[in-house]
PDB file of C-alpha atoms in Angstrom:
ATOM      1  CA  MET A   1      -0.110  -0.035  -0.056  1.00 33.00           C
ATOM      2  CA  ALA A   2       1.336   3.678  -1.131  1.00 41.00           C
ATOM      3  CA  ARG A   3       1.694   6.160   1.913  1.00 42.00           C
ATOM      4  CA  PRO A   4       0.044   9.074   0.923  1.00 42.00           C
ATOM      5  CA  GLU A   5       2.518  11.270   2.942  1.00 41.00           C
ATOM      6  CA  HIS A   6       5.206  10.481  -0.201  1.00 53.00           C
ATOM      7  CA  TYR A   7       7.126  13.271   1.125  1.00 61.00           C
ATOM      8  CA  PHE A   8       7.766  12.352   4.769  1.00 67.00           C
ATOM      9  CA  THR A   9       9.628   9.480   4.420  1.00 73.00           C
ATOM     10  CA  ARG A  10      13.500   8.948   4.954  1.00 80.00           C
ATOM     11  CA  ARG A  11      14.348   7.889   1.022  1.00 80.00           C
ATOM     12  CA  PRO A  12      11.712   8.889  -1.512  1.00 79.00           C
ATOM     13  CA  ALA A  13      10.990   6.199  -4.379  1.00 79.00           C
ATOM     14  CA  VAL A  14       9.852   9.312  -6.872  1.00 86.00           C
ATOM     15  CA  PRO A  15      12.273   9.857  -9.299  1.00 87.00           C
ATOM     16  CA  SER A  16      14.490  13.350  -9.215  1.00 91.00           C
ATOM     17  CA  ARG A  17      12.931  16.127 -11.328  1.00 93.00           C
ATOM     18  CA  PRO A  18      14.668  19.345  -9.820  1.00 93.00           C
ATOM     19  CA  ALA A  19      13.085  22.991 -10.072  1.00 94.00           C
ATOM     20  CA  VAL A  20      14.905  26.067  -9.387  1.00 96.00           C
ATOM     21  CA  PHE A  21      12.955  29.295  -9.109  1.00 97.00           C
ATOM     22  CA  GLN A  22      13.239  32.663  -7.271  1.00 97.00           C
ATOM     23  CA  THR A  23      10.859  34.351  -5.025  1.00 97.00           C
ATOM     24  CA  THR A  24      10.019  37.337  -2.783  1.00 97.00           C
ATOM     25  CA  LEU A  25       9.497  36.489   1.060  1.00 96.00           C
ATOM     26  CA  ALA A  26       9.006  38.838   3.728  1.00 92.00           C
ATOM     27  CA  GLY A  27      10.165  41.924   1.845  1.00 93.00           C
ATOM     28  CA  ARG A  28      13.529  39.829   0.602  1.00 96.00           C
ATOM     29  CA  ARG A  29      14.206  37.741  -2.801  1.00 97.00           C
ATOM     30  CA  PHE A  30      15.699  34.592  -2.136  1.00 98.00           C
ATOM     31  CA  HIS A  31      16.911  31.463  -4.816  1.00 97.00           C
ATOM     32  CA  PHE A  32      15.246  27.871  -4.092  1.00 98.00           C
ATOM     33  CA  VAL A  33      15.967  24.004  -5.654  1.00 97.00           C
ATOM     34  CA  SER A  34      13.207  21.872  -4.783  1.00 96.00           C
ATOM     35  CA  ASP A  35      12.745  18.390  -6.067  1.00 95.00           C
ATOM     36  CA  LYS A  36      10.032  15.606  -6.768  1.00 93.00           C
ATOM     37  CA  GLY A  37       9.633  13.625  -3.539  1.00 91.00           C
ATOM     38  CA  THR A  38       9.700  16.779  -1.398  1.00 93.00           C
ATOM     39  CA  PHE A  39       6.888  18.928  -0.197  1.00 90.00           C
ATOM     40  CA  SER A  40       5.654  21.733  -2.555  1.00 91.00           C
ATOM     41  CA  HIS A  41       7.765  21.066  -5.575  1.00 90.00           C
ATOM     42  CA  GLY A  42       8.815  24.000  -7.709  1.00 92.00           C
ATOM     43  CA  ARG A  43       7.025  26.508  -5.468  1.00 95.00           C
ATOM     44  CA  VAL A  44       6.477  28.430  -1.881  1.00 97.00           C
ATOM     45  CA  ASP A  45       3.337  26.815  -0.464  1.00 96.00           C
ATOM     46  CA  SER A  46       0.662  29.139   0.762  1.00 97.00           C
ATOM     47  CA  GLY A  47       0.737  27.991   4.543  1.00 97.00           C
ATOM     48  CA  SER A  48       4.790  28.414   4.658  1.00 97.00           C
ATOM     49  CA  ARG A  49       4.373  31.751   2.857  1.00 97.00           C
ATOM     50  CA  LEU A  50       2.017  32.954   5.263  1.00 98.00           C
ATOM     51  CA  LEU A  51       4.256  32.113   8.424  1.00 98.00           C
ATOM     52  CA  ALA A  52       7.032  33.350   6.638  1.00 98.00           C
ATOM     53  CA  GLU A  53       5.676  36.933   6.240  1.00 97.00           C
ATOM     54  CA  THR A  54       4.207  36.736  10.004  1.00 98.00           C
ATOM     55  CA  MET A  55       6.732  34.835  12.185  1.00 98.00           C
ATOM     56  CA  ARG A  56       8.355  37.438  14.680  1.00 98.00           C
ATOM     57  CA  LEU A  57      11.740  36.089  16.195  1.00 98.00           C
ATOM     58  CA  ASP A  58      13.205  39.260  17.873  1.00 96.00           C
ATOM     59  CA  GLY A  59      15.383  38.298  20.536  1.00 95.00           C
ATOM     60  CA  ALA A  60      15.677  34.611  19.659  1.00 97.00           C
ATOM     61  CA  ARG A  61      19.056  33.068  19.785  1.00 98.00           C
ATOM     62  CA  ASN A  62      18.414  29.573  19.029  1.00 98.00           C
ATOM     63  CA  VAL A  63      15.609  28.830  16.474  1.00 98.00           C
ATOM     64  CA  LEU A  64      14.374  25.167  15.091  1.00 98.00           C
ATOM     65  CA  ASP A  65      12.874  25.149  11.396  1.00 98.00           C
ATOM     66  CA  LEU A  66      10.877  21.383  12.623  1.00 98.00           C
ATOM     67  CA  GLY A  67      10.108  19.433   9.285  1.00 96.00           C
ATOM     68  CA  CYS A  68      11.981  22.264   7.232  1.00 97.00           C
ATOM     69  CA  GLY A  69      11.903  20.358   3.834  1.00 96.00           C
ATOM     70  CA  TRP A  70      14.027  22.245   1.596  1.00 97.00           C
ATOM     71  CA  GLY A  71      14.272  24.633   3.768  1.00 98.00           C
ATOM     72  CA  VAL A  72      12.065  27.950   3.103  1.00 98.00           C
ATOM     73  CA  LEU A  73      11.050  28.872   6.874  1.00 98.00           C
ATOM     74  CA  GLY A  74      14.647  28.450   8.264  1.00 98.00           C
ATOM     75  CA  ILE A  75      16.314  30.022   5.716  1.00 98.00           C
ATOM     76  CA  VAL A  76      13.946  33.354   5.880  1.00 98.00           C
ATOM     77  CA  ALA A  77      14.512  33.032   9.631  1.00 98.00           C
ATOM     78  CA  ALA A  78      18.511  32.921   9.156  1.00 98.00           C
ATOM     79  CA  CYS A  79      18.426  35.884   6.866  1.00 98.00           C
ATOM     80  CA  LYS A  80      15.749  38.422   8.759  1.00 97.00           C
ATOM     81  CA  TRP A  81      17.353  37.307  12.046  1.00 98.00           C
ATOM     82  CA  PRO A  82      21.158  37.116  11.410  1.00 97.00           C
ATOM     83  CA  ALA A  83      21.588  37.173  15.016  1.00 97.00           C
ATOM     84  CA  CYS A  84      20.204  33.715  15.520  1.00 98.00           C
ATOM     85  CA  GLN A  85      21.279  30.223  15.214  1.00 98.00           C
ATOM     86  CA  VAL A  86      18.888  28.223  13.276  1.00 98.00           C
ATOM     87  CA  VAL A  87      18.624  24.342  13.447  1.00 98.00           C
ATOM     88  CA  MET A  88      16.749  22.655  10.173  1.00 98.00           C
ATOM     89  CA  VAL A  89      15.833  19.124  10.777  1.00 98.00           C
ATOM     90  CA  ASP A  90      13.686  16.637   8.199  1.00 97.00           C
ATOM     91  CA  ILE A  91      13.241  13.082   7.903  1.00 95.00           C
ATOM     92  CA  ASN A  92      13.727  13.311   4.255  1.00 96.00           C
ATOM     93  CA  ALA A  93      17.136  13.032   2.861  1.00 96.00           C
ATOM     94  CA  ARG A  94      16.723  14.565  -0.376  1.00 96.00           C
ATOM     95  CA  ALA A  95      14.710  17.178   1.301  1.00 97.00           C
ATOM     96  CA  CYS A  96      17.835  17.711   3.497  1.00 98.00           C
ATOM     97  CA  GLU A  97      20.338  18.048   1.021  1.00 97.00           C
ATOM     98  CA  LEU A  98      17.919  20.229  -0.813  1.00 98.00           C
ATOM     99  CA  ALA A  99      18.025  22.385   2.149  1.00 98.00           C
ATOM    100  CA  ARG A 100      21.748  22.511   2.370  1.00 98.00           C
ATOM    101  CA  GLN A 101      21.833  23.533  -1.330  1.00 98.00           C
ATOM    102  CA  ASN A 102      19.560  26.215  -0.737  1.00 98.00           C
ATOM    103  CA  LEU A 103      21.576  27.380   2.445  1.00 98.00           C
ATOM    104  CA  ALA A 104      24.546  27.916  -0.197  1.00 98.00           C
ATOM    105  CA  LEU A 105      22.218  29.518  -2.846  1.00 98.00           C
ATOM    106  CA  ASN A 106      21.097  32.106  -0.385  1.00 98.00           C
ATOM    107  CA  HIS A 107      24.671  32.651   1.406  1.00 98.00           C
ATOM    108  CA  VAL A 108      23.005  31.596   4.656  1.00 98.00           C
ATOM    109  CA  THR A 109      26.356  30.724   7.069  1.00 98.00           C
ATOM    110  CA  ASN A 110      23.834  31.242  10.255  1.00 98.00           C
ATOM    111  CA  ALA A 111      21.588  27.652   9.793  1.00 98.00           C
ATOM    112  CA  GLN A 112      22.822  24.202  10.154  1.00 98.00           C
ATOM    113  CA  VAL A 113      20.599  21.077   8.398  1.00 98.00           C
ATOM    114  CA  LEU A 114      20.177  17.963  10.795  1.00 98.00           C
ATOM    115  CA  CYS A 115      18.371  14.785   8.482  1.00 98.00           C
ATOM    116  CA  GLY A 116      16.326  12.339  10.483  1.00 96.00           C
ATOM    117  CA  ASP A 117      13.638  11.833  12.883  1.00 95.00           C
ATOM    118  CA  ALA A 118      13.682  15.143  15.229  1.00 96.00           C
ATOM    119  CA  PRO A 119      13.440  13.725  18.472  1.00 96.00           C
ATOM    120  CA  ALA A 120      15.912  11.437  18.023  1.00 96.00           C
ATOM    121  CA  VAL A 121      18.815  13.586  15.849  1.00 97.00           C
ATOM    122  CA  LEU A 122      17.918  16.738  18.001  1.00 98.00           C
ATOM    123  CA  ALA A 123      19.029  14.880  21.087  1.00 96.00           C
ATOM    124  CA  ASP A 124      18.774  17.111  24.506  1.00 97.00           C
ATOM    125  CA  ARG A 125      19.170  20.351  22.152  1.00 97.00           C
ATOM    126  CA  ARG A 126      16.884  23.938  23.025  1.00 98.00           C
ATOM    127  CA  PHE A 127      15.289  26.402  21.442  1.00 98.00           C
ATOM    128  CA  ASP A 128      13.607  29.726  22.034  1.00 97.00           C
ATOM    129  CA  ALA A 129      11.573  29.419  18.962  1.00 98.00           C
ATOM    130  CA  VAL A 130      10.402  26.581  16.660  1.00 98.00           C
ATOM    131  CA  LEU A 131       8.918  27.414  13.157  1.00 98.00           C
ATOM    132  CA  CYS A 132       6.596  24.226  11.750  1.00 98.00           C
ATOM    133  CA  ASN A 133       4.681  23.919   8.859  1.00 97.00           C
ATOM    134  CA  PRO A 134       3.616  20.054  10.206  1.00 95.00           C
ATOM    135  CA  PRO A 135       3.129  16.993   7.997  1.00 89.00           C
ATOM    136  CA  ILE A 136      -0.064  17.036   7.971  1.00 87.00           C
ATOM    137  CA  ARG A 137      -0.832  13.696   5.858  1.00 83.00           C
ATOM    138  CA  ALA A 138       1.501  11.527   8.054  1.00 85.00           C
ATOM    139  CA  GLY A 139      -1.647  11.830  10.639  1.00 87.00           C
ATOM    140  CA  LYS A 140      -2.661  13.289  13.645  1.00 89.00           C
ATOM    141  CA  ARG A 141      -0.486  10.831  16.061  1.00 92.00           C
ATOM    142  CA  GLN A 142       2.864  11.642  14.209  1.00 92.00           C
ATOM    143  CA  VAL A 143       2.285  15.700  14.153  1.00 95.00           C
ATOM    144  CA  MET A 144       1.384  15.573  18.038  1.00 96.00           C
ATOM    145  CA  ARG A 145       4.561  13.343  18.752  1.00 96.00           C
ATOM    146  CA  LEU A 146       6.586  15.965  16.876  1.00 96.00           C
ATOM    147  CA  LEU A 147       5.013  19.119  18.204  1.00 97.00           C
ATOM    148  CA  GLN A 148       4.790  17.783  21.518  1.00 97.00           C
ATOM    149  CA  ASP A 149       8.651  17.225  21.487  1.00 97.00           C
ATOM    150  CA  ALA A 150       9.318  20.789  20.251  1.00 97.00           C
ATOM    151  CA  ALA A 151       7.115  22.256  23.142  1.00 98.00           C
ATOM    152  CA  ALA A 152       9.543  20.171  25.506  1.00 98.00           C
ATOM    153  CA  ARG A 153      12.260  21.840  24.237  1.00 98.00           C
ATOM    154  CA  LEU A 154      11.103  25.599  24.567  1.00 98.00           C
ATOM    155  CA  PRO A 155      11.639  27.574  27.758  1.00 97.00           C
ATOM    156  CA  GLY A 156       8.742  29.567  29.683  1.00 97.00           C
ATOM    157  CA  GLY A 157       8.103  32.229  27.044  1.00 97.00           C
ATOM    158  CA  GLY A 158       9.714  30.618  24.148  1.00 98.00           C
ATOM    159  CA  VAL A 159       7.126  30.483  21.318  1.00 98.00           C
ATOM    160  CA  LEU A 160       6.298  27.656  18.624  1.00 98.00           C
ATOM    161  CA  TRP A 161       5.005  29.481  15.467  1.00 98.00           C
ATOM    162  CA  LEU A 162       2.887  26.939  13.397  1.00 98.00           C
ATOM    163  CA  VAL A 163       0.775  27.303  10.382  1.00 98.00           C
ATOM    164  CA  VAL A 164      -2.318  24.759   9.718  1.00 97.00           C
ATOM    165  CA  ARG A 165      -4.794  24.656   7.184  1.00 95.00           C
ATOM    166  CA  THR A 166      -8.374  25.638   8.470  1.00 93.00           C
ATOM    167  CA  ASP A 167     -10.003  22.833   6.855  1.00 92.00           C
ATOM    168  CA  LYS A 168      -7.230  20.334   7.987  1.00 91.00           C
ATOM    169  CA  GLY A 169      -7.970  20.823  11.613  1.00 90.00           C
ATOM    170  CA  ALA A 170      -6.345  24.055  12.668  1.00 93.00           C
ATOM    171  CA  LYS A 171      -8.394  24.698  14.979  1.00 92.00           C
ATOM    172  CA  SER A 172      -8.742  21.118  16.895  1.00 94.00           C
ATOM    173  CA  LEU A 173      -5.086  21.070  16.730  1.00 94.00           C
ATOM    174  CA  ALA A 174      -4.359  23.771  18.864  1.00 94.00           C
ATOM    175  CA  ARG A 175      -7.008  23.038  20.970  1.00 95.00           C
ATOM    176  CA  ASP A 176      -5.317  19.808  21.329  1.00 95.00           C
ATOM    177  CA  LEU A 177      -1.911  21.482  21.943  1.00 96.00           C
ATOM    178  CA  ALA A 178      -3.210  23.534  24.865  1.00 96.00           C
ATOM    179  CA  GLY A 179      -2.228  21.621  27.535  1.00 95.00           C
ATOM    180  CA  ASP A 180       1.853  21.847  26.404  1.00 96.00           C
ATOM    181  CA  PHE A 181       1.037  25.978  26.208  1.00 97.00           C
ATOM    182  CA  ALA A 182      -0.012  28.433  28.165  1.00 96.00           C
ATOM    183  CA  ASP A 183      -0.891  31.051  25.448  1.00 97.00           C
ATOM    184  CA  ILE A 184      -2.172  30.217  21.849  1.00 98.00           C
ATOM    185  CA  GLN A 185      -2.857  32.988  19.739  1.00 97.00           C
ATOM    186  CA  THR A 186      -4.427  33.178  15.776  1.00 97.00           C
ATOM    187  CA  ILE A 187      -1.703  35.391  14.195  1.00 97.00           C
ATOM    188  CA  ALA A 188      -3.049  35.502  10.716  1.00 97.00           C
ATOM    189  CA  ARG A 189      -5.544  33.934   8.605  1.00 97.00           C
ATOM    190  CA  ARG A 190      -5.144  33.974   4.702  1.00 96.00           C
ATOM    191  CA  GLY A 191      -5.992  31.452   2.218  1.00 95.00           C
ATOM    192  CA  GLY A 192      -7.517  28.945   4.088  1.00 96.00           C
ATOM    193  CA  TYR A 193      -4.247  28.852   6.462  1.00 97.00           C
ATOM    194  CA  ARG A 194      -4.085  29.536   9.884  1.00 97.00           C
ATOM    195  CA  VAL A 195      -0.923  30.816  11.531  1.00 98.00           C
ATOM    196  CA  PHE A 196      -0.690  30.087  15.695  1.00 98.00           C
ATOM    197  CA  ALA A 197       1.789  31.513  17.908  1.00 98.00           C
ATOM    198  CA  CYS A 198       1.926  29.025  20.837  1.00 98.00           C
ATOM    199  CA  ARG A 199       3.938  30.250  23.902  1.00 98.00           C
ATOM    200  CA  LYS A 200       5.173  28.233  26.559  1.00 96.00           C
TER     201      LYS A 200
END
């Protein structure tokens, strides 16, 4: 039986077909390469775009891009807030290689990419902020496992910046996270997506 979450896999079976493109995010021009077998091939998806344009990381020193794909959120964060150090992690080896290429394409030096299951490869690392466009198609149990692990890595006052499609359970996911955060606010709504700031 084929897995519907084709991009949430360690080694995608779909043949590679790289696509290089440019786009403007948060007032800056970026160059990216994406590929088949990764999330949002050939473009920045609407959810990541909304989160990239509304997240606020002032004062954050250590930032996690959880499920980074080919790196859009982590790269925007590293460029817009150059004082922070960004860790980008994904289970998809193809996505991780692309994220490394995109760091180089955009001349980013304050970020690194880790490949593997986030709770395992991050070990005991802690962060001031976490960015996530979660792999909803991987299933709620998998998504909650990742987000609850992320919550445990945040100090008091730390923020999980989360974007979810409204029709894919955004409001119910926020309710499910209420026990892990002191405050959850809806920061933006656009194009069928919601951005949440979940504060410890």
